Amino acid sequence: MKTLGKLYVQVLIAIALAIVFGLLSPRHAVQMKPLGEGFIALLKMMLGPIIFCTVVHGVGHVKDFRRLGRLGVKTLLYFEVVSTLAMLVGFIVVNVLRPGDGLHASALDAAGAGHATDGILKASSADFSLTHFLLSIIPRTLFSAFTSGDILPVLFVSLLVGAALSLAGKPDWIAYKLLDEAQAIVFRILGFIMRLSPLGAFGAMAAAVGSYGGATLLYLLRYILTYYASAVIFILLVLGSVAALAGLSIFRILSVIKDEAVIAMGTAASEAAFPRLVAKLGQAGCDEAVVGFVLPAGYSFNIDGACLYMACGVGFIAQATDTPLPLSQQLALLAVMLVTSKGGAGAAGGALVKLTATLQSTRALPLSGVGLLFGIDRILAIATSTTNVIGNSVAVFVLSRWEGMFDRRRFDAYGREEGPSPVSPAPPAPAPAPAQARAIEAPAGDRLT
């Protein structure tokens, strides 16, 4: 009975029930979609306050800005290297297994597929220029950053406020106390919402299975298995090697973030796991300044799952439509996708939008081929979102370790016995300032595990 009380077990049970329900009664299962959408909407509502409180709290206590700048450079370099490796893994796996051979999709009626992606093209064709991307980081006002629904404007404002507080603030300022109390309230609200995660996972998964059913799964089963294999290879081989270079075990990291990975899997949305990751990674030994900077940035610049999705999708469409795509063109597409893959990690269908926009701008492949992925996008999004969550978690652990801002004892001890609440913010590292020395913990009655 104690095991059934764990959140990830409840979510897994909900997913299993949703799959059965979706197969037995597809028409009724589709009607469960609002449960998943509502849960994700509740979590998105919390992203702005959580990012603001975490980043300002972390950066506000930083006195060595040269160290913060060094962390920023290392973070961006890490993101680009790992994103490139993710795409290379995707290209290699899809070229070795060749799931699209023999499909001859160019002979199929692709009109319906084209109509299915018309809305995506209209919505995204103007959104993928580098200039637009950079300008979109700057909000119209300080407050509009919290109403746009995008992560980068909130991160931008939070960094400015945190830097100003660090330079102007004094240890006894009431601003530090207010920030601590606001953080405690935000994570208490998050605790309320997370109790609904099994219901949200059930609704999202039931709707996905009920909508796309057995026929689509059988038709594209080879590609689904190929894509999932590329995700497993990337996590174990690439991320495992990166973690090992930092002296960490990928399996231990997966054990720490298993709840968040399962939530991302059940909802097929990376954003669903973000609020809990903020608290979890800090409790597991990562410095809160690193968590507050690297994790939000990773959700726009280190979306490994989307990189895998785009690379595998390009190879599959080329094979399925009998379009020659030599290595030189694949590498050229990789360079383009390193730019178009940025931003919107947790948006529903975000990876499909980016792939569509890339093919539209390069015209290397028939655009109608995207329609082959449209029906199974929700199924593929399960692996995409889970890979995004794991990739960003590994990034926080590794960069914390490399910067000497990592508590190995807390990491080794986390979850071994009765760990801290996964929805309470990590206690700040001890420091002379009273605001830093105060730990914020959720009462035992609100623990979810």
Coordinates of C-alpha atoms in Angstrom, one line a residue:
M1 CA 0.0 0.0 0.0
K2 CA 2.9 2.3 0.7
T3 CA 4.1 1.8 -2.9
L4 CA 0.7 2.8 -4.3
G5 CA 1.0 6.1 -2.4
K6 CA 4.0 7.1 -4.6
L7 CA 3.2 9.6 -7.3
Y8 CA 5.0 7.9 -10.1
V9 CA 3.3 4.6 -9.4
Q10 CA -0.1 6.3 -9.5
V11 CA 0.8 7.9 -12.8
L12 CA 1.9 4.6 -14.3
I13 CA -1.3 2.9 -13.2
A14 CA -3.3 5.8 -14.8
I15 CA -1.3 5.4 -18.0
A16 CA -2.0 1.6 -18.1
L17 CA -5.7 2.1 -17.5
A18 CA -5.8 4.9 -20.2
I19 CA -4.3 2.6 -22.8
V20 CA -6.8 -0.2 -22.1
F21 CA -9.7 2.3 -22.1
G22 CA -8.5 3.9 -25.4
L23 CA -8.3 0.5 -27.1
L24 CA -11.6 -0.8 -25.8
S25 CA -13.7 2.4 -26.2
P26 CA -11.9 4.9 -28.5
R27 CA -14.9 7.2 -28.9
H28 CA -15.3 7.7 -25.1
A29 CA -11.5 7.8 -24.6
V30 CA -11.2 10.8 -26.9
Q31 CA -13.6 12.7 -24.6
M32 CA -11.0 12.4 -21.8
K33 CA -8.8 14.9 -23.6
P34 CA -9.8 17.9 -21.5
L35 CA -8.4 16.2 -18.3
G36 CA -4.9 16.2 -19.8
E37 CA -5.3 19.7 -21.3
G38 CA -6.5 21.1 -18.0
F39 CA -3.7 19.6 -16.0
I40 CA -1.1 20.9 -18.4
A41 CA -2.7 24.3 -18.3
L42 CA -2.5 24.4 -14.5
L43 CA 1.2 23.6 -14.7
K44 CA 1.9 26.2 -17.4
M45 CA 0.1 28.7 -15.1
M46 CA 2.9 28.1 -12.5
L47 CA 5.9 28.3 -14.8
G48 CA 6.3 32.1 -14.7
P49 CA 6.2 32.4 -10.9
I50 CA 8.4 29.4 -10.3
I51 CA 11.1 30.6 -12.8
F52 CA 11.0 34.1 -11.4
C53 CA 11.3 33.0 -7.7
T54 CA 14.0 30.4 -8.4
V55 CA 16.2 32.5 -10.7
V56 CA 15.9 35.7 -8.6
H57 CA 16.6 33.8 -5.4
G58 CA 19.6 32.1 -7.0
V59 CA 21.1 35.0 -8.9
G60 CA 20.2 37.5 -6.1
H61 CA 22.8 35.9 -3.8
V62 CA 25.5 35.6 -6.4
K63 CA 28.4 38.0 -5.7
D64 CA 30.9 36.7 -8.3
F65 CA 29.4 37.6 -11.6
R66 CA 32.5 36.4 -13.5
R67 CA 31.6 33.0 -12.3
L68 CA 28.0 33.4 -13.5
G69 CA 29.3 34.5 -16.9
R70 CA 31.6 31.5 -17.1
L71 CA 28.7 29.3 -16.3
G72 CA 26.6 30.9 -19.1
V73 CA 29.3 30.3 -21.7
K74 CA 29.8 26.7 -20.6
T75 CA 26.0 26.1 -20.6
L76 CA 25.5 27.3 -24.2
L77 CA 28.5 25.3 -25.4
Y78 CA 27.2 22.2 -23.6
F79 CA 23.8 22.7 -25.2
E80 CA 25.1 23.0 -28.7
V81 CA 27.4 20.0 -28.5
V82 CA 24.7 17.7 -26.9
S83 CA 22.0 18.9 -29.4
T84 CA 24.3 18.1 -32.3
L85 CA 25.0 14.7 -30.9
A86 CA 21.3 14.1 -30.5
M87 CA 20.7 14.8 -34.2
L88 CA 23.7 12.7 -35.2
V89 CA 22.2 9.7 -33.2
G90 CA 18.9 10.3 -34.9
F91 CA 20.4 10.3 -38.4
I92 CA 22.5 7.2 -37.8
V93 CA 19.7 5.1 -36.3
V94 CA 17.2 6.0 -39.0
N95 CA 19.7 5.4 -41.8
V96 CA 20.7 2.0 -40.3
L97 CA 17.2 0.7 -39.5
R98 CA 15.6 2.4 -42.5
P99 CA 11.9 2.2 -41.3
G100 CA 10.5 4.0 -44.3
D101 CA 11.8 1.7 -47.1
G102 CA 9.1 0.2 -49.1
L103 CA 6.3 2.5 -47.9
H104 CA 6.4 4.5 -51.3
A105 CA 4.4 7.3 -49.7
S106 CA 4.8 9.4 -52.9
A107 CA 2.3 7.1 -54.5
L108 CA -0.3 7.7 -51.7
D109 CA -2.9 10.4 -51.6
A110 CA -1.0 13.1 -49.6
A111 CA -3.7 15.7 -50.0
G112 CA -5.2 14.9 -46.6
A113 CA -1.8 15.1 -45.0
G114 CA -1.2 18.5 -46.6
H115 CA -4.5 19.8 -45.2
A116 CA -3.5 18.5 -41.8
T117 CA -0.4 20.6 -41.8
D118 CA -1.8 23.7 -43.4
G119 CA -2.6 25.3 -40.0
I120 CA 0.9 24.4 -38.7
L121 CA 2.6 26.0 -41.7
K122 CA 0.5 29.2 -41.4
A123 CA 1.2 29.4 -37.7
S124 CA 4.9 28.8 -37.9
S125 CA 6.2 30.1 -41.2
A126 CA 6.9 33.6 -39.7
D127 CA 8.3 32.3 -36.4
F128 CA 11.6 30.8 -37.4
S129 CA 13.9 33.6 -38.3
L130 CA 16.9 34.2 -36.0
T131 CA 16.0 37.9 -35.7
H132 CA 12.5 37.1 -34.7
F133 CA 13.7 34.5 -32.2
L134 CA 16.1 37.0 -30.5
L135 CA 13.6 39.8 -30.4
S136 CA 11.0 37.6 -28.9
I137 CA 13.1 37.2 -25.8
I138 CA 12.5 40.8 -24.9
P139 CA 9.0 41.4 -23.5
R140 CA 7.0 44.5 -24.2
T141 CA 6.9 45.3 -20.5
L142 CA 8.3 43.7 -17.3
F143 CA 4.8 42.3 -16.6
S144 CA 3.9 41.1 -20.1
A145 CA 6.7 38.5 -19.8
F146 CA 4.5 36.6 -17.3
T147 CA 1.4 36.6 -19.6
S148 CA 2.9 35.6 -22.9
G149 CA 3.3 31.9 -21.9
D150 CA 7.0 31.8 -23.1
I151 CA 9.9 30.8 -20.9
L152 CA 12.6 33.0 -22.4
P153 CA 11.0 36.4 -21.6
V154 CA 10.4 35.3 -18.0
L155 CA 14.0 34.1 -17.7
F156 CA 15.3 37.4 -19.2
V157 CA 13.3 39.5 -16.7
S158 CA 14.3 37.2 -13.8
L159 CA 18.0 37.5 -14.6
L160 CA 17.7 41.3 -14.7
V161 CA 15.9 41.4 -11.3
G162 CA 18.3 38.9 -9.8
A163 CA 21.3 40.8 -10.9
A164 CA 19.9 44.1 -9.7
L165 CA 19.1 42.6 -6.3
S166 CA 22.6 41.1 -6.0
L167 CA 24.3 44.4 -6.7
A168 CA 22.0 46.7 -4.7
G169 CA 20.6 44.4 -2.0
K170 CA 21.8 44.3 1.6
P171 CA 21.8 41.1 3.8
D172 CA 19.0 42.5 6.0
W173 CA 16.7 43.7 3.1
I174 CA 13.1 42.6 3.4
A175 CA 13.1 41.7 -0.3
Y176 CA 15.0 38.5 0.5
K177 CA 12.4 37.6 3.1
L178 CA 9.5 38.3 0.8
L179 CA 11.2 36.2 -1.9
D180 CA 11.6 33.3 0.4
E181 CA 8.0 33.5 1.5
A182 CA 6.7 33.9 -2.1
Q183 CA 8.7 30.8 -3.1
A184 CA 7.2 28.8 -0.3
I185 CA 3.7 29.8 -1.4
V186 CA 4.4 29.0 -5.1
F187 CA 5.6 25.5 -4.3
R188 CA 2.7 24.9 -1.9
I189 CA 0.3 25.7 -4.8
L190 CA 2.3 23.3 -7.0
G191 CA 1.9 20.6 -4.4
F192 CA -1.9 21.0 -4.7
I193 CA -1.7 20.7 -8.5
M194 CA 0.6 17.7 -8.6
R195 CA -2.0 15.6 -6.7
L196 CA -4.0 15.8 -10.0
S197 CA -1.2 14.4 -12.1
P198 CA -2.6 10.8 -12.4
L199 CA -5.9 12.2 -13.6
G200 CA -4.1 14.4 -16.1
A201 CA -1.9 11.5 -17.4
F202 CA -5.0 9.4 -17.8
G203 CA -6.9 12.0 -19.8
A204 CA -3.9 12.7 -22.1
M205 CA -3.0 9.1 -22.8
A206 CA -6.6 7.9 -23.2
A207 CA -7.2 10.6 -25.8
A208 CA -4.0 9.8 -27.7
V209 CA -4.8 6.1 -27.9
G210 CA -8.5 6.6 -28.7
S211 CA -7.6 9.1 -31.5
Y212 CA -4.9 7.2 -33.3
G213 CA -5.7 3.7 -32.4
G214 CA -4.4 0.4 -33.7
A215 CA -4.5 1.0 -37.4
T216 CA -2.1 4.0 -37.3
L217 CA 0.2 2.3 -34.8
L218 CA 0.5 -0.8 -37.0
Y219 CA 1.0 1.2 -40.2
L220 CA 3.9 3.2 -38.7
L221 CA 5.1 0.7 -36.1
R222 CA 8.5 0.3 -37.6
Y223 CA 9.1 4.1 -37.4
I224 CA 7.8 4.3 -33.8
L225 CA 10.1 1.6 -32.7
T226 CA 13.0 3.2 -34.5
Y227 CA 12.4 6.5 -32.9
Y228 CA 12.1 5.1 -29.4
A229 CA 15.3 3.1 -30.0
S230 CA 17.1 6.3 -30.9
A231 CA 15.9 7.9 -27.7
V232 CA 17.1 5.0 -25.6
I233 CA 20.5 4.9 -27.4
F234 CA 20.9 8.7 -26.9
I235 CA 20.0 8.6 -23.2
L236 CA 22.2 5.6 -22.3
L237 CA 25.1 6.1 -24.6
V238 CA 25.5 9.9 -25.1
L239 CA 24.0 11.2 -21.9
G240 CA 25.4 8.3 -20.0
S241 CA 28.9 9.1 -21.3
V242 CA 28.5 12.8 -20.5
A243 CA 27.4 12.0 -16.9
A244 CA 30.3 9.5 -16.5
L245 CA 32.8 12.2 -17.5
A246 CA 31.4 14.3 -14.6
G247 CA 31.8 11.3 -12.3
L248 CA 28.1 10.6 -12.2
S249 CA 25.9 7.6 -13.1
I250 CA 23.1 8.0 -15.6
F251 CA 21.1 5.3 -13.8
R252 CA 21.4 7.1 -10.5
I253 CA 20.2 10.4 -12.2
L254 CA 17.3 8.5 -13.7
S255 CA 16.5 7.1 -10.2
V256 CA 16.4 10.7 -8.8
I257 CA 14.1 12.1 -11.5
K258 CA 11.9 9.1 -12.2
D259 CA 8.8 10.8 -11.0
E260 CA 9.3 13.7 -13.4
A261 CA 10.2 11.5 -16.3
V262 CA 7.0 9.5 -15.8
I263 CA 4.9 12.6 -15.6
A264 CA 6.5 13.8 -18.9
M265 CA 5.8 10.4 -20.4
G266 CA 2.2 10.4 -19.3
T267 CA 1.3 13.9 -20.4
A268 CA 3.6 14.0 -23.5
A269 CA 4.6 17.5 -22.4
S270 CA 8.1 18.5 -21.1
E271 CA 6.6 21.5 -19.3
A272 CA 4.6 19.2 -17.0
A273 CA 7.8 18.1 -15.3
F274 CA 9.5 21.5 -15.1
P275 CA 8.1 22.8 -11.8
R276 CA 9.0 19.6 -9.9
L277 CA 12.5 19.5 -11.5
V278 CA 13.3 22.9 -10.1
A279 CA 12.8 21.7 -6.5
K280 CA 14.1 18.1 -7.1
L281 CA 17.5 19.0 -8.6
G282 CA 18.2 21.5 -5.8
Q283 CA 17.4 18.9 -3.2
A284 CA 19.6 16.3 -4.9
G285 CA 22.7 18.4 -4.6
C286 CA 22.8 21.0 -7.4
D287 CA 23.3 24.6 -6.4
E288 CA 20.1 26.6 -6.8
A289 CA 21.9 29.3 -8.9
V290 CA 22.8 26.6 -11.4
V291 CA 19.4 25.1 -11.4
G292 CA 17.7 28.5 -11.8
F293 CA 19.9 29.4 -14.8
V294 CA 20.5 26.1 -16.6
L295 CA 17.1 24.5 -16.4
P296 CA 15.0 27.3 -17.8
A297 CA 17.6 28.0 -20.5
G298 CA 17.7 24.3 -21.3
Y299 CA 14.0 24.3 -22.1
S300 CA 14.7 26.6 -25.0
F301 CA 18.3 25.7 -26.0
N302 CA 18.8 22.0 -25.0
I303 CA 15.7 20.2 -26.3
D304 CA 17.4 16.9 -27.1
G305 CA 14.1 15.1 -27.7
A306 CA 13.1 17.6 -30.4
C307 CA 16.5 17.3 -32.1
L308 CA 16.0 13.5 -32.2
Y309 CA 12.5 13.9 -33.5
M310 CA 13.6 16.2 -36.4
A311 CA 16.6 14.1 -37.4
C312 CA 14.7 10.8 -37.4
G313 CA 11.7 12.5 -39.2
V314 CA 13.9 13.8 -42.0
G315 CA 15.4 10.4 -42.6
F316 CA 12.0 8.6 -42.5
I317 CA 10.3 11.1 -44.8
A318 CA 13.2 10.8 -47.3
Q319 CA 12.9 6.9 -47.2
A320 CA 9.1 6.9 -47.3
T321 CA 8.8 9.3 -50.2
D322 CA 11.7 7.6 -52.2
T323 CA 13.6 10.9 -52.1
P324 CA 17.4 10.7 -52.4
L325 CA 19.1 12.4 -49.5
P326 CA 22.9 12.1 -49.6
L327 CA 25.0 12.6 -46.6
S328 CA 26.0 16.1 -47.6
Q329 CA 22.4 17.2 -47.7
Q330 CA 21.7 15.5 -44.3
L331 CA 24.6 17.5 -42.8
A332 CA 23.3 20.7 -44.3
L333 CA 19.9 20.0 -42.9
L334 CA 21.5 19.3 -39.5
A335 CA 23.1 22.8 -39.5
V336 CA 19.7 24.4 -40.3
M337 CA 17.9 22.3 -37.6
L338 CA 20.4 23.4 -34.9
V339 CA 18.8 26.9 -35.3
T340 CA 15.1 25.9 -36.0
S341 CA 15.0 23.5 -33.1
K342 CA 15.4 26.2 -30.5
G343 CA 12.5 27.3 -28.3
G344 CA 9.1 25.9 -27.3
A345 CA 10.3 22.6 -25.9
G346 CA 7.2 21.8 -24.1
A347 CA 4.6 23.1 -26.6
A348 CA 2.2 20.4 -27.9
G349 CA 3.3 19.4 -31.4
G350 CA 6.3 21.7 -31.1
A351 CA 8.8 19.3 -32.7
L352 CA 6.4 18.7 -35.6
V353 CA 6.0 22.4 -36.1
K354 CA 9.8 22.9 -36.2
L355 CA 10.3 20.0 -38.6
T356 CA 7.6 21.4 -40.9
A357 CA 9.1 24.9 -40.9
T358 CA 12.6 23.4 -41.6
L359 CA 11.4 21.4 -44.6
Q360 CA 9.4 24.4 -45.9
S361 CA 12.4 26.7 -45.8
T362 CA 14.9 24.2 -47.2
R363 CA 12.6 22.4 -49.7
A364 CA 14.9 19.3 -49.5
L365 CA 12.0 16.9 -49.1
P366 CA 8.3 16.8 -50.1
L367 CA 6.4 18.8 -47.5
S368 CA 3.4 16.4 -47.8
G369 CA 5.7 13.8 -46.1
V370 CA 5.2 15.5 -42.8
G371 CA 1.6 14.3 -42.9
L372 CA 2.9 10.8 -42.3
L373 CA 4.0 11.9 -38.8
F374 CA 0.9 13.9 -38.1
G375 CA -1.2 11.0 -37.0
I376 CA 1.4 9.5 -34.6
D377 CA 2.8 12.8 -33.3
R378 CA 1.2 12.3 -29.9
I379 CA 2.8 8.8 -29.6
L380 CA 6.2 10.1 -30.6
A381 CA 5.8 13.1 -28.2
I382 CA 5.9 10.6 -25.3
A383 CA 9.6 9.8 -26.1
T384 CA 10.3 13.4 -27.1
S385 CA 9.2 15.0 -23.9
T386 CA 10.8 12.3 -21.7
T387 CA 14.1 12.7 -23.5
N388 CA 13.9 16.5 -23.1
V389 CA 13.4 16.2 -19.3
I390 CA 16.2 13.7 -18.9
G391 CA 18.6 15.7 -21.1
N392 CA 18.0 18.9 -19.2
S393 CA 18.3 17.1 -15.8
V394 CA 21.7 15.7 -16.8
A395 CA 22.8 19.1 -18.0
V396 CA 22.1 20.6 -14.6
F397 CA 23.9 17.8 -12.7
V398 CA 26.9 17.9 -15.0
L399 CA 27.3 21.7 -15.1
S400 CA 26.9 21.8 -11.3
R401 CA 29.6 19.2 -11.0
W402 CA 32.0 20.9 -13.4
E403 CA 31.5 24.3 -11.7
G404 CA 32.2 22.9 -8.2
M405 CA 28.6 23.8 -7.1
F406 CA 27.5 20.3 -6.4
D407 CA 26.9 18.5 -3.1
R408 CA 27.8 14.8 -3.7
R409 CA 26.7 13.7 -0.3
R410 CA 23.2 15.0 -0.9
F411 CA 23.1 13.4 -4.3
D412 CA 24.1 10.0 -3.0
A413 CA 21.7 10.2 -0.1
Y414 CA 18.7 11.5 -2.0
G415 CA 15.8 9.1 -1.9
R416 CA 17.8 6.4 -0.1
E417 CA 15.7 6.9 3.0
E418 CA 13.0 9.5 3.6
G419 CA 14.0 12.3 1.3
P420 CA 12.6 15.8 1.4
S421 CA 9.3 16.7 -0.3
P422 CA 9.7 16.8 -4.1
V423 CA 7.5 19.9 -4.4
S424 CA 9.3 22.0 -1.8
P425 CA 12.2 24.3 -3.0
A426 CA 15.7 23.2 -2.2
P427 CA 17.1 24.7 0.9
P428 CA 19.6 27.4 0.1
A429 CA 23.3 26.8 0.8
P430 CA 24.5 28.2 4.1
A431 CA 25.8 31.8 4.0
P432 CA 26.2 34.7 6.4
A433 CA 23.0 36.4 5.0
P434 CA 20.0 35.4 7.1
A435 CA 17.8 35.1 4.0
Q436 CA 20.1 32.5 2.6
A437 CA 20.3 30.4 5.7
R438 CA 16.6 29.7 5.9
A439 CA 15.4 26.4 4.4
I440 CA 11.9 26.2 2.9
E441 CA 10.2 22.9 3.5
A442 CA 6.7 21.7 2.8
P443 CA 5.0 20.2 5.8
A444 CA 5.1 16.4 6.0
G445 CA 1.4 16.2 5.3
D446 CA 1.9 17.6 1.8
R447 CA 4.5 15.1 0.7
L448 CA 3.6 13.2 -2.4
T449 CA 5.9 10.2 -2.2

